[in-house]
PDB file of C-alpha atoms in Angstrom:
ATOM      1  CA  UNK A   1     115.583-195.835 -64.119  1.00 41.00           C
ATOM      2  CA  UNK A   2     112.544-197.689 -62.873  1.00 42.00           C
ATOM      3  CA  UNK A   3     109.277-195.722 -62.861  1.00 48.00           C
ATOM      4  CA  UNK A   4     107.414-196.774 -59.734  1.00 46.00           C
ATOM      5  CA  UNK A   5     103.638-196.539 -59.988  1.00 50.00           C
ATOM      6  CA  UNK A   6     100.719-197.823 -57.929  1.00 50.00           C
ATOM      7  CA  UNK A   7     100.863-200.971 -60.058  1.00 53.00           C
ATOM      8  CA  UNK A   8     104.498-201.765 -59.198  1.00 53.00           C
ATOM      9  CA  UNK A   9     104.608-204.838 -56.982  1.00 57.00           C
ATOM     10  CA  UNK A  10     106.396-204.775 -53.619  1.00 50.00           C
ATOM     11  CA  UNK A  11     108.675-207.563 -54.873  1.00 47.00           C
ATOM     12  CA  UNK A  12     109.904-205.434 -57.801  1.00 45.00           C
ATOM     13  CA  UNK A  13     110.509-202.439 -55.541  1.00 43.00           C
ATOM     14  CA  UNK A  14     112.452-204.583 -53.073  1.00 43.00           C
ATOM     15  CA  UNK A  15     114.548-206.116 -55.866  1.00 40.00           C
ATOM     16  CA  UNK A  16     115.496-202.696 -57.282  1.00 39.00           C
ATOM     17  CA  UNK A  17     116.388-201.299 -53.861  1.00 40.00           C
ATOM     18  CA  UNK A  18     118.464-204.390 -53.077  1.00 39.00           C
ATOM     19  CA  UNK A  19     120.389-203.960 -56.328  1.00 37.00           C
ATOM     20  CA  UNK A  20     121.233-200.326 -55.627  1.00 40.00           C
ATOM     21  CA  UNK A  21     122.225-201.039 -52.042  1.00 41.00           C
ATOM     22  CA  UNK A  22     124.904-203.450 -53.134  1.00 39.00           C
ATOM     23  CA  UNK A  23     125.974-202.102 -56.522  1.00 42.00           C
ATOM     24  CA  UNK A  24     125.795-198.304 -56.395  1.00 45.00           C
ATOM     25  CA  UNK A  25     128.397-196.182 -54.570  1.00 46.00           C
ATOM     26  CA  UNK A  26     127.368-195.725 -50.966  1.00 43.00           C
ATOM     27  CA  UNK A  27     126.458-192.049 -50.813  1.00 44.00           C
ATOM     28  CA  UNK A  28     124.121-191.590 -47.876  1.00 46.00           C
ATOM     29  CA  UNK A  29     124.772-194.553 -45.621  1.00 50.00           C
ATOM     30  CA  UNK A  30     127.699-195.102 -43.297  1.00 75.00           C
ATOM     31  CA  UNK A  31     130.150-197.977 -43.652  1.00 86.00           C
ATOM     32  CA  UNK A  32     131.729-196.894 -46.933  1.00 95.00           C
ATOM     33  CA  UNK A  33     133.690-199.888 -48.188  1.00 93.00           C
ATOM     34  CA  UNK A  34     137.470-199.486 -48.202  1.00 94.00           C
ATOM     35  CA  UNK A  35     139.721-202.119 -49.756  1.00 92.00           C
ATOM     36  CA  UNK A  36     142.962-202.723 -47.876  1.00 92.00           C
ATOM     37  CA  UNK A  37     145.796-205.219 -48.139  1.00 90.00           C
ATOM     38  CA  UNK A  38     145.056-208.139 -45.809  1.00 90.00           C
ATOM     39  CA  UNK A  39     148.365-208.130 -43.904  1.00 90.00           C
ATOM     40  CA  UNK A  40     148.035-204.384 -43.234  1.00 92.00           C
ATOM     41  CA  UNK A  41     144.465-204.834 -42.007  1.00 95.00           C
ATOM     42  CA  UNK A  42     145.531-207.621 -39.653  1.00 94.00           C
ATOM     43  CA  UNK A  43     148.245-205.436 -38.095  1.00 94.00           C
ATOM     44  CA  UNK A  44     145.774-202.542 -37.893  1.00 96.00           C
ATOM     45  CA  UNK A  45     143.266-204.690 -35.995  1.00 96.00           C
ATOM     46  CA  UNK A  46     145.903-205.981 -33.602  1.00 95.00           C
ATOM     47  CA  UNK A  47     147.193-202.479 -32.943  1.00 96.00           C
ATOM     48  CA  UNK A  48     143.738-201.034 -32.232  1.00 96.00           C
ATOM     49  CA  UNK A  49     142.840-203.983 -30.004  1.00 95.00           C
ATOM     50  CA  UNK A  50     139.243-202.810 -29.721  1.00 94.00           C
ATOM     51  CA  UNK A  51     140.029-199.092 -29.347  1.00 96.00           C
ATOM     52  CA  UNK A  52     138.266-196.421 -31.378  1.00 96.00           C
ATOM     53  CA  UNK A  53     140.582-195.337 -34.177  1.00 96.00           C
ATOM     54  CA  UNK A  54     139.693-191.688 -33.532  1.00 95.00           C
ATOM     55  CA  UNK A  55     140.994-191.930 -29.957  1.00 96.00           C
ATOM     56  CA  UNK A  56     144.503-193.079 -30.882  1.00 96.00           C
ATOM     57  CA  UNK A  57     147.147-190.613 -29.713  1.00 95.00           C
ATOM     58  CA  UNK A  58     149.970-193.027 -28.851  1.00 95.00           C
ATOM     59  CA  UNK A  59     151.401-194.876 -31.858  1.00 95.00           C
ATOM     60  CA  UNK A  60     153.811-197.229 -30.109  1.00 92.00           C
ATOM     61  CA  UNK A  61     153.100-200.953 -30.327  1.00 89.00           C
ATOM     62  CA  UNK A  62     154.171-204.277 -31.778  1.00 86.00           C
ATOM     63  CA  UNK A  63     152.154-204.217 -35.005  1.00 91.00           C
ATOM     64  CA  UNK A  64     152.373-200.506 -35.823  1.00 94.00           C
ATOM     65  CA  UNK A  65     153.994-199.639 -39.164  1.00 93.00           C
ATOM     66  CA  UNK A  66     153.867-196.957 -41.834  1.00 95.00           C
ATOM     67  CA  UNK A  67     150.834-198.494 -43.579  1.00 94.00           C
ATOM     68  CA  UNK A  68     148.904-198.727 -40.303  1.00 96.00           C
ATOM     69  CA  UNK A  69     149.727-195.130 -39.394  1.00 97.00           C
ATOM     70  CA  UNK A  70     148.450-194.097 -42.847  1.00 97.00           C
ATOM     71  CA  UNK A  71     145.109-195.783 -42.126  1.00 97.00           C
ATOM     72  CA  UNK A  72     144.731-194.080 -38.760  1.00 98.00           C
ATOM     73  CA  UNK A  73     145.851-190.629 -39.907  1.00 98.00           C
ATOM     74  CA  UNK A  74     143.474-190.730 -42.904  1.00 98.00           C
ATOM     75  CA  UNK A  75     140.445-191.500 -40.728  1.00 97.00           C
ATOM     76  CA  UNK A  76     141.342-188.950 -38.073  1.00 98.00           C
ATOM     77  CA  UNK A  77     141.971-186.257 -40.691  1.00 98.00           C
ATOM     78  CA  UNK A  78     138.666-186.941 -42.454  1.00 98.00           C
ATOM     79  CA  UNK A  79     136.743-186.729 -39.187  1.00 97.00           C
ATOM     80  CA  UNK A  80     138.518-183.554 -38.037  1.00 97.00           C
ATOM     81  CA  UNK A  81     137.729-182.042 -41.420  1.00 98.00           C
ATOM     82  CA  UNK A  82     134.009-182.682 -40.993  1.00 97.00           C
ATOM     83  CA  UNK A  83     133.513-185.914 -42.951  1.00 97.00           C
ATOM     84  CA  UNK A  84     130.739-187.718 -41.080  1.00 94.00           C
ATOM     85  CA  UNK A  85     130.716-191.118 -42.765  1.00 95.00           C
ATOM     86  CA  UNK A  86     132.235-194.273 -41.304  1.00 91.00           C
ATOM     87  CA  UNK A  87     134.046-197.122 -43.037  1.00 95.00           C
ATOM     88  CA  UNK A  88     134.169-200.868 -43.226  1.00 93.00           C
ATOM     89  CA  UNK A  89     137.058-202.831 -44.664  1.00 93.00           C
ATOM     90  CA  UNK A  90     137.377-205.458 -47.356  1.00 91.00           C
ATOM     91  CA  UNK A  91     140.871-206.919 -46.866  1.00 89.00           C
ATOM     92  CA  UNK A  92     142.497-208.926 -49.633  1.00 83.00           C
ATOM     93  CA  UNK A  93     145.507-209.379 -51.900  1.00 76.00           C
ATOM     94  CA  UNK A  94     144.937-206.214 -53.897  1.00 69.00           C
ATOM     95  CA  UNK A  95     147.976-205.965 -56.182  1.00 64.00           C
ATOM     96  CA  UNK A  96     147.105-202.483 -57.552  1.00 74.00           C
ATOM     97  CA  UNK A  97     143.369-203.204 -57.879  1.00 83.00           C
ATOM     98  CA  UNK A  98     142.695-200.195 -55.635  1.00 87.00           C
ATOM     99  CA  UNK A  99     144.040-197.808 -58.257  1.00 91.00           C
ATOM    100  CA  UNK A 100     141.614-199.087 -60.891  1.00 92.00           C
ATOM    101  CA  UNK A 101     138.697-198.880 -58.459  1.00 94.00           C
ATOM    102  CA  UNK A 102     139.544-195.292 -57.549  1.00 95.00           C
ATOM    103  CA  UNK A 103     139.779-194.357 -61.223  1.00 95.00           C
ATOM    104  CA  UNK A 104     136.367-195.928 -61.833  1.00 95.00           C
ATOM    105  CA  UNK A 105     134.777-194.268 -58.798  1.00 95.00           C
ATOM    106  CA  UNK A 106     133.874-197.528 -57.048  1.00 94.00           C
ATOM    107  CA  UNK A 107     136.418-196.812 -54.276  1.00 95.00           C
ATOM    108  CA  UNK A 108     136.391-193.443 -52.514  1.00 97.00           C
ATOM    109  CA  UNK A 109     139.930-193.266 -51.159  1.00 96.00           C
ATOM    110  CA  UNK A 110     143.094-195.268 -50.638  1.00 95.00           C
ATOM    111  CA  UNK A 111     144.102-195.368 -46.984  1.00 95.00           C
ATOM    112  CA  UNK A 112     147.567-196.434 -48.147  1.00 94.00           C
ATOM    113  CA  UNK A 113     149.246-193.211 -49.247  1.00 96.00           C
ATOM    114  CA  UNK A 114     150.693-192.835 -52.757  1.00 96.00           C
ATOM    115  CA  UNK A 115     153.971-191.371 -53.911  1.00 97.00           C
ATOM    116  CA  UNK A 116     153.344-187.997 -55.528  1.00 98.00           C
ATOM    117  CA  UNK A 117     154.913-189.322 -58.738  1.00 97.00           C
ATOM    118  CA  UNK A 118     152.281-192.088 -58.850  1.00 96.00           C
ATOM    119  CA  UNK A 119     149.389-189.854 -57.785  1.00 97.00           C
ATOM    120  CA  UNK A 120     150.316-187.145 -60.278  1.00 97.00           C
ATOM    121  CA  UNK A 121     149.987-189.654 -63.122  1.00 96.00           C
ATOM    122  CA  UNK A 122     146.321-190.106 -62.109  1.00 96.00           C
ATOM    123  CA  UNK A 123     145.276-186.447 -61.869  1.00 96.00           C
ATOM    124  CA  UNK A 124     142.515-186.936 -64.443  1.00 97.00           C
ATOM    125  CA  UNK A 125     140.826-189.340 -62.025  1.00 97.00           C
ATOM    126  CA  UNK A 126     141.893-188.362 -58.502  1.00 98.00           C
ATOM    127  CA  UNK A 127     142.216-185.528 -56.040  1.00 98.00           C
ATOM    128  CA  UNK A 128     145.623-185.437 -54.335  1.00 98.00           C
ATOM    129  CA  UNK A 129     145.711-184.510 -50.660  1.00 98.00           C
ATOM    130  CA  UNK A 130     148.303-182.386 -48.922  1.00 98.00           C
ATOM    131  CA  UNK A 131     151.402-184.453 -48.132  1.00 98.00           C
ATOM    132  CA  UNK A 132     151.136-186.787 -45.171  1.00 98.00           C
ATOM    133  CA  UNK A 133     154.843-187.639 -45.566  1.00 98.00           C
ATOM    134  CA  UNK A 134     156.812-184.677 -46.865  1.00 97.00           C
ATOM    135  CA  UNK A 135     159.575-184.775 -49.453  1.00 96.00           C
ATOM    136  CA  UNK A 136     162.839-185.946 -47.902  1.00 93.00           C
ATOM    137  CA  UNK A 137     161.204-187.514 -44.819  1.00 95.00           C
ATOM    138  CA  UNK A 138     161.037-191.052 -46.218  1.00 96.00           C
ATOM    139  CA  UNK A 139     164.248-192.883 -45.381  1.00 96.00           C
ATOM    140  CA  UNK A 140     164.024-196.583 -46.221  1.00 97.00           C
ATOM    141  CA  UNK A 141     166.017-199.455 -44.837  1.00 97.00           C
ATOM    142  CA  UNK A 142     167.921-201.985 -46.929  1.00 98.00           C
ATOM    143  CA  UNK A 143     166.066-205.151 -45.883  1.00 98.00           C
ATOM    144  CA  UNK A 144     167.421-208.629 -46.417  1.00 98.00           C
ATOM    145  CA  UNK A 145     167.443-212.139 -44.983  1.00 98.00           C
ATOM    146  CA  UNK A 146     169.217-212.335 -41.600  1.00 98.00           C
ATOM    147  CA  UNK A 147     171.338-215.052 -43.247  1.00 98.00           C
ATOM    148  CA  UNK A 148     172.598-212.763 -46.000  1.00 98.00           C
ATOM    149  CA  UNK A 149     175.736-211.623 -44.225  1.00 98.00           C
ATOM    150  CA  UNK A 150     177.192-209.945 -47.307  1.00 98.00           C
ATOM    151  CA  UNK A 151     174.269-207.527 -47.616  1.00 98.00           C
ATOM    152  CA  UNK A 152     174.291-206.878 -43.886  1.00 98.00           C
ATOM    153  CA  UNK A 153     177.902-205.666 -44.241  1.00 98.00           C
ATOM    154  CA  UNK A 154     176.924-202.851 -46.669  1.00 97.00           C
ATOM    155  CA  UNK A 155     178.397-199.543 -45.568  1.00 96.00           C
ATOM    156  CA  UNK A 156     178.635-197.423 -48.719  1.00 96.00           C
ATOM    157  CA  UNK A 157     177.074-196.856 -52.118  1.00 96.00           C
ATOM    158  CA  UNK A 158     179.918-198.705 -53.801  1.00 96.00           C
ATOM    159  CA  UNK A 159     179.145-201.846 -51.779  1.00 97.00           C
ATOM    160  CA  UNK A 160     175.839-202.253 -53.675  1.00 97.00           C
ATOM    161  CA  UNK A 161     177.494-203.258 -56.941  1.00 97.00           C
ATOM    162  CA  UNK A 162     177.490-206.978 -56.154  1.00 97.00           C
ATOM    163  CA  UNK A 163     173.825-207.212 -55.115  1.00 98.00           C
ATOM    164  CA  UNK A 164     170.381-207.609 -56.698  1.00 98.00           C
ATOM    165  CA  UNK A 165     167.296-205.660 -55.620  1.00 98.00           C
ATOM    166  CA  UNK A 166     163.570-206.048 -56.237  1.00 98.00           C
ATOM    167  CA  UNK A 167     160.688-203.603 -56.719  1.00 98.00           C
ATOM    168  CA  UNK A 168     158.083-202.562 -59.284  1.00 97.00           C
ATOM    169  CA  UNK A 169     157.991-199.638 -61.754  1.00 96.00           C
ATOM    170  CA  UNK A 170     154.374-199.113 -60.647  1.00 94.00           C
ATOM    171  CA  UNK A 171     155.937-197.456 -57.598  1.00 95.00           C
ATOM    172  CA  UNK A 172     157.748-194.815 -59.602  1.00 96.00           C
ATOM    173  CA  UNK A 173     159.766-193.332 -56.747  1.00 97.00           C
ATOM    174  CA  UNK A 174     161.002-196.699 -55.427  1.00 97.00           C
ATOM    175  CA  UNK A 175     161.905-197.888 -58.911  1.00 98.00           C
ATOM    176  CA  UNK A 176     163.689-194.694 -59.957  1.00 97.00           C
ATOM    177  CA  UNK A 177     165.617-194.619 -56.692  1.00 98.00           C
ATOM    178  CA  UNK A 178     166.827-198.177 -57.180  1.00 98.00           C
ATOM    179  CA  UNK A 179     167.663-197.474 -60.829  1.00 98.00           C
ATOM    180  CA  UNK A 180     169.908-194.653 -59.651  1.00 97.00           C
ATOM    181  CA  UNK A 181     171.884-196.967 -57.357  1.00 97.00           C
ATOM    182  CA  UNK A 182     174.920-198.917 -58.640  1.00 97.00           C
ATOM    183  CA  UNK A 183     173.325-202.350 -58.108  1.00 98.00           C
ATOM    184  CA  UNK A 184     174.041-205.547 -60.024  1.00 97.00           C
ATOM    185  CA  UNK A 185     170.445-206.088 -61.196  1.00 98.00           C
ATOM    186  CA  UNK A 186     166.984-204.662 -60.522  1.00 98.00           C
ATOM    187  CA  UNK A 187     164.277-207.314 -60.682  1.00 98.00           C
ATOM    188  CA  UNK A 188     160.617-206.539 -61.298  1.00 98.00           C
ATOM    189  CA  UNK A 189     157.876-208.057 -59.162  1.00 97.00           C
ATOM    190  CA  UNK A 190     154.591-206.168 -58.881  1.00 94.00           C
ATOM    191  CA  UNK A 191     153.232-207.868 -55.749  1.00 92.00           C
ATOM    192  CA  UNK A 192     154.774-206.586 -52.527  1.00 92.00           C
ATOM    193  CA  UNK A 193     154.362-209.860 -50.638  1.00 92.00           C
ATOM    194  CA  UNK A 194     156.179-211.736 -53.395  1.00 95.00           C
ATOM    195  CA  UNK A 195     159.007-209.202 -53.186  1.00 97.00           C
ATOM    196  CA  UNK A 196     159.350-209.939 -49.477  1.00 97.00           C
ATOM    197  CA  UNK A 197     159.221-213.694 -49.995  1.00 97.00           C
ATOM    198  CA  UNK A 198     161.890-213.658 -52.702  1.00 98.00           C
ATOM    199  CA  UNK A 199     164.140-211.551 -50.497  1.00 98.00           C
ATOM    200  CA  UNK A 200     163.511-213.842 -47.539  1.00 98.00           C
ATOM    201  CA  UNK A 201     164.633-216.955 -49.441  1.00 98.00           C
ATOM    202  CA  UNK A 202     167.591-215.037 -50.906  1.00 98.00           C
ATOM    203  CA  UNK A 203     166.580-215.348 -54.539  1.00 98.00           C
ATOM    204  CA  UNK A 204     167.023-211.582 -54.389  1.00 98.00           C
ATOM    205  CA  UNK A 205     169.532-209.833 -52.151  1.00 98.00           C
ATOM    206  CA  UNK A 206     167.506-206.923 -50.807  1.00 98.00           C
ATOM    207  CA  UNK A 207     164.457-204.687 -51.016  1.00 98.00           C
ATOM    208  CA  UNK A 208     163.840-201.183 -49.754  1.00 98.00           C
ATOM    209  CA  UNK A 209     161.329-201.070 -46.922  1.00 96.00           C
ATOM    210  CA  UNK A 210     160.091-198.580 -44.360  1.00 94.00           C
ATOM    211  CA  UNK A 211     161.766-199.017 -40.991  1.00 94.00           C
ATOM    212  CA  UNK A 212     159.643-200.843 -38.407  1.00 90.00           C
ATOM    213  CA  UNK A 213     158.975-200.270 -34.726  1.00 88.00           C
ATOM    214  CA  UNK A 214     160.540-203.509 -33.469  1.00 90.00           C
ATOM    215  CA  UNK A 215     163.692-203.019 -31.361  1.00 89.00           C
ATOM    216  CA  UNK A 216     165.950-204.254 -34.175  1.00 92.00           C
ATOM    217  CA  UNK A 217     163.699-202.729 -36.905  1.00 93.00           C
ATOM    218  CA  UNK A 218     163.065-206.235 -38.272  1.00 95.00           C
ATOM    219  CA  UNK A 219     159.928-207.250 -40.181  1.00 94.00           C
ATOM    220  CA  UNK A 220     158.149-210.574 -39.639  1.00 93.00           C
ATOM    221  CA  UNK A 221     155.082-211.916 -41.425  1.00 89.00           C
ATOM    222  CA  UNK A 222     154.299-215.638 -41.193  1.00 89.00           C
ATOM    223  CA  UNK A 223     157.492-217.334 -42.461  1.00 93.00           C
ATOM    224  CA  UNK A 224     159.025-214.106 -43.753  1.00 96.00           C
ATOM    225  CA  UNK A 225     161.688-212.534 -41.561  1.00 97.00           C
ATOM    226  CA  UNK A 226     163.696-209.602 -42.881  1.00 98.00           C
ATOM    227  CA  UNK A 227     166.194-207.345 -41.141  1.00 98.00           C
ATOM    228  CA  UNK A 228     167.701-204.004 -42.202  1.00 97.00           C
ATOM    229  CA  UNK A 229     171.369-203.216 -42.664  1.00 97.00           C
ATOM    230  CA  UNK A 230     172.227-201.536 -39.375  1.00 95.00           C
ATOM    231  CA  UNK A 231     172.544-197.751 -39.342  1.00 95.00           C
ATOM    232  CA  UNK A 232     172.267-197.464 -43.143  1.00 97.00           C
ATOM    233  CA  UNK A 233     169.401-195.930 -45.092  1.00 97.00           C
ATOM    234  CA  UNK A 234     168.311-194.821 -48.556  1.00 97.00           C
ATOM    235  CA  UNK A 235     166.305-191.620 -48.964  1.00 97.00           C
ATOM    236  CA  UNK A 236     163.318-191.813 -51.326  1.00 96.00           C
ATOM    237  CA  UNK A 237     163.109-188.198 -52.351  1.00 95.00           C
ATOM    238  CA  UNK A 238     159.377-187.776 -52.887  1.00 97.00           C
ATOM    239  CA  UNK A 239     156.293-186.934 -50.827  1.00 98.00           C
ATOM    240  CA  UNK A 240     153.346-189.219 -50.084  1.00 98.00           C
ATOM    241  CA  UNK A 241     149.670-188.285 -50.339  1.00 98.00           C
ATOM    242  CA  UNK A 242     146.192-189.730 -50.022  1.00 98.00           C
ATOM    243  CA  UNK A 243     144.320-190.035 -53.319  1.00 98.00           C
ATOM    244  CA  UNK A 244     140.547-189.592 -53.544  1.00 98.00           C
ATOM    245  CA  UNK A 245     138.370-190.541 -56.495  1.00 98.00           C
ATOM    246  CA  UNK A 246     136.946-187.646 -58.528  1.00 98.00           C
ATOM    247  CA  UNK A 247     134.205-189.948 -59.831  1.00 97.00           C
ATOM    248  CA  UNK A 248     132.937-191.067 -56.433  1.00 97.00           C
ATOM    249  CA  UNK A 249     129.868-189.068 -55.268  1.00 96.00           C
ATOM    250  CA  UNK A 250     131.645-188.227 -51.988  1.00 97.00           C
ATOM    251  CA  UNK A 251     135.011-187.526 -53.586  1.00 97.00           C
ATOM    252  CA  UNK A 252     135.089-183.739 -53.412  1.00 97.00           C
ATOM    253  CA  UNK A 253     133.649-183.727 -49.896  1.00 97.00           C
ATOM    254  CA  UNK A 254     136.289-186.196 -48.695  1.00 98.00           C
ATOM    255  CA  UNK A 255     139.070-184.242 -50.415  1.00 98.00           C
ATOM    256  CA  UNK A 256     138.143-180.976 -48.701  1.00 98.00           C
ATOM    257  CA  UNK A 257     137.748-182.711 -45.337  1.00 98.00           C
ATOM    258  CA  UNK A 258     141.020-184.622 -45.380  1.00 98.00           C
ATOM    259  CA  UNK A 259     143.028-181.519 -46.236  1.00 98.00           C
ATOM    260  CA  UNK A 260     141.410-179.603 -43.363  1.00 98.00           C
ATOM    261  CA  UNK A 261     142.140-182.486 -41.026  1.00 98.00           C
ATOM    262  CA  UNK A 262     145.750-182.927 -42.154  1.00 98.00           C
ATOM    263  CA  UNK A 263     146.366-179.227 -41.534  1.00 98.00           C
ATOM    264  CA  UNK A 264     145.024-179.545 -37.984  1.00 98.00           C
ATOM    265  CA  UNK A 265     147.016-182.712 -37.273  1.00 98.00           C
ATOM    266  CA  UNK A 266     150.150-181.086 -38.696  1.00 97.00           C
ATOM    267  CA  UNK A 267     149.752-178.030 -36.450  1.00 97.00           C
ATOM    268  CA  UNK A 268     149.513-180.314 -33.417  1.00 95.00           C
ATOM    269  CA  UNK A 269     152.639-182.196 -34.630  1.00 96.00           C
ATOM    270  CA  UNK A 270     150.662-185.434 -34.381  1.00 96.00           C
ATOM    271  CA  UNK A 271     151.670-186.664 -37.851  1.00 98.00           C
ATOM    272  CA  UNK A 272     155.389-186.481 -37.080  1.00 96.00           C
ATOM    273  CA  UNK A 273     154.773-188.029 -33.660  1.00 96.00           C
ATOM    274  CA  UNK A 274     152.827-190.934 -35.180  1.00 97.00           C
ATOM    275  CA  UNK A 275     155.426-191.908 -37.780  1.00 96.00           C
ATOM    276  CA  UNK A 276     158.254-191.457 -35.278  1.00 95.00           C
ATOM    277  CA  UNK A 277     156.622-193.693 -32.654  1.00 94.00           C
ATOM    278  CA  UNK A 278     155.927-196.263 -35.380  1.00 94.00           C
ATOM    279  CA  UNK A 279     159.670-196.470 -36.048  1.00 92.00           C
ATOM    280  CA  UNK A 280     159.271-195.116 -39.568  1.00 94.00           C
ATOM    281  CA  UNK A 281     160.841-191.704 -39.027  1.00 94.00           C
ATOM    282  CA  UNK A 282     164.409-192.297 -37.929  1.00 90.00           C
ATOM    283  CA  UNK A 283     166.982-189.960 -36.453  1.00 89.00           C
ATOM    284  CA  UNK A 284     169.057-189.017 -39.485  1.00 89.00           C
ATOM    285  CA  UNK A 285     171.994-188.278 -37.180  1.00 89.00           C
ATOM    286  CA  UNK A 286     172.130-191.995 -36.403  1.00 90.00           C
ATOM    287  CA  UNK A 287     171.651-193.241 -39.970  1.00 94.00           C
ATOM    288  CA  UNK A 288     174.152-193.150 -42.806  1.00 96.00           C
ATOM    289  CA  UNK A 289     172.158-192.199 -45.903  1.00 96.00           C
ATOM    290  CA  UNK A 290     174.222-193.649 -48.724  1.00 96.00           C
ATOM    291  CA  UNK A 291     172.486-191.956 -51.666  1.00 95.00           C
ATOM    292  CA  UNK A 292     172.656-188.286 -50.654  1.00 85.00           C
TER     293      UNK A 292
END
């Protein structure tokens, strides 16, 4: 710590303050930095289209998806719970860097929710919020290239035996679910965008993905275009939660606030409404869940 006396020059004082502004966790100022995957941030920006995130009550739109709903719900819950700070985003190709930053205390919170199985493995370092997606609510689609007609004909668990799938063991629930299915081969790829690309070019047959809000539930990103097997789903039997760093100076405050806010949003049924309008929650009466 620098001892400032009457002999300390203004230049030295300025230099020290500049260092702390850009290297210490932002405790008192607004605009807490949040890292987010770049493609999610782009869809988030397009969906907001200049609107205040706290004013969003209707979650229908072209670029809405589960990840974007997570971002909006987290901010609304924090604010409703009394958290007064605002955020600014650093988008990028994160590839699990967020988890390390949260453990170190350099990132306050992940606005992309975690499976409980993944969050629970980090309990030494993180607070785990109340569930934003409850156990049994996450039904994923079997996404593949629109040219992969064999995958698109899947109708039962037994049909999976001839196909390859892709995921990462870093997502424990996804990986364990796929391991439990009678598939030909499960391929590891830790980067989500690479998973989508490999599925798109049919090097891999399919990946599990949250259903989207497009009329045919398809997903498009640049040259990637994936479609789900119609009326077929796979339940990922785990809950999803926001994780908050225990080492960040605002960690406990954010944890208390987000739980208060989630309770209020849940009572108003706004969480279910948001994920339903985003196309993520599907009518289970219209979907054949093949891994019950």
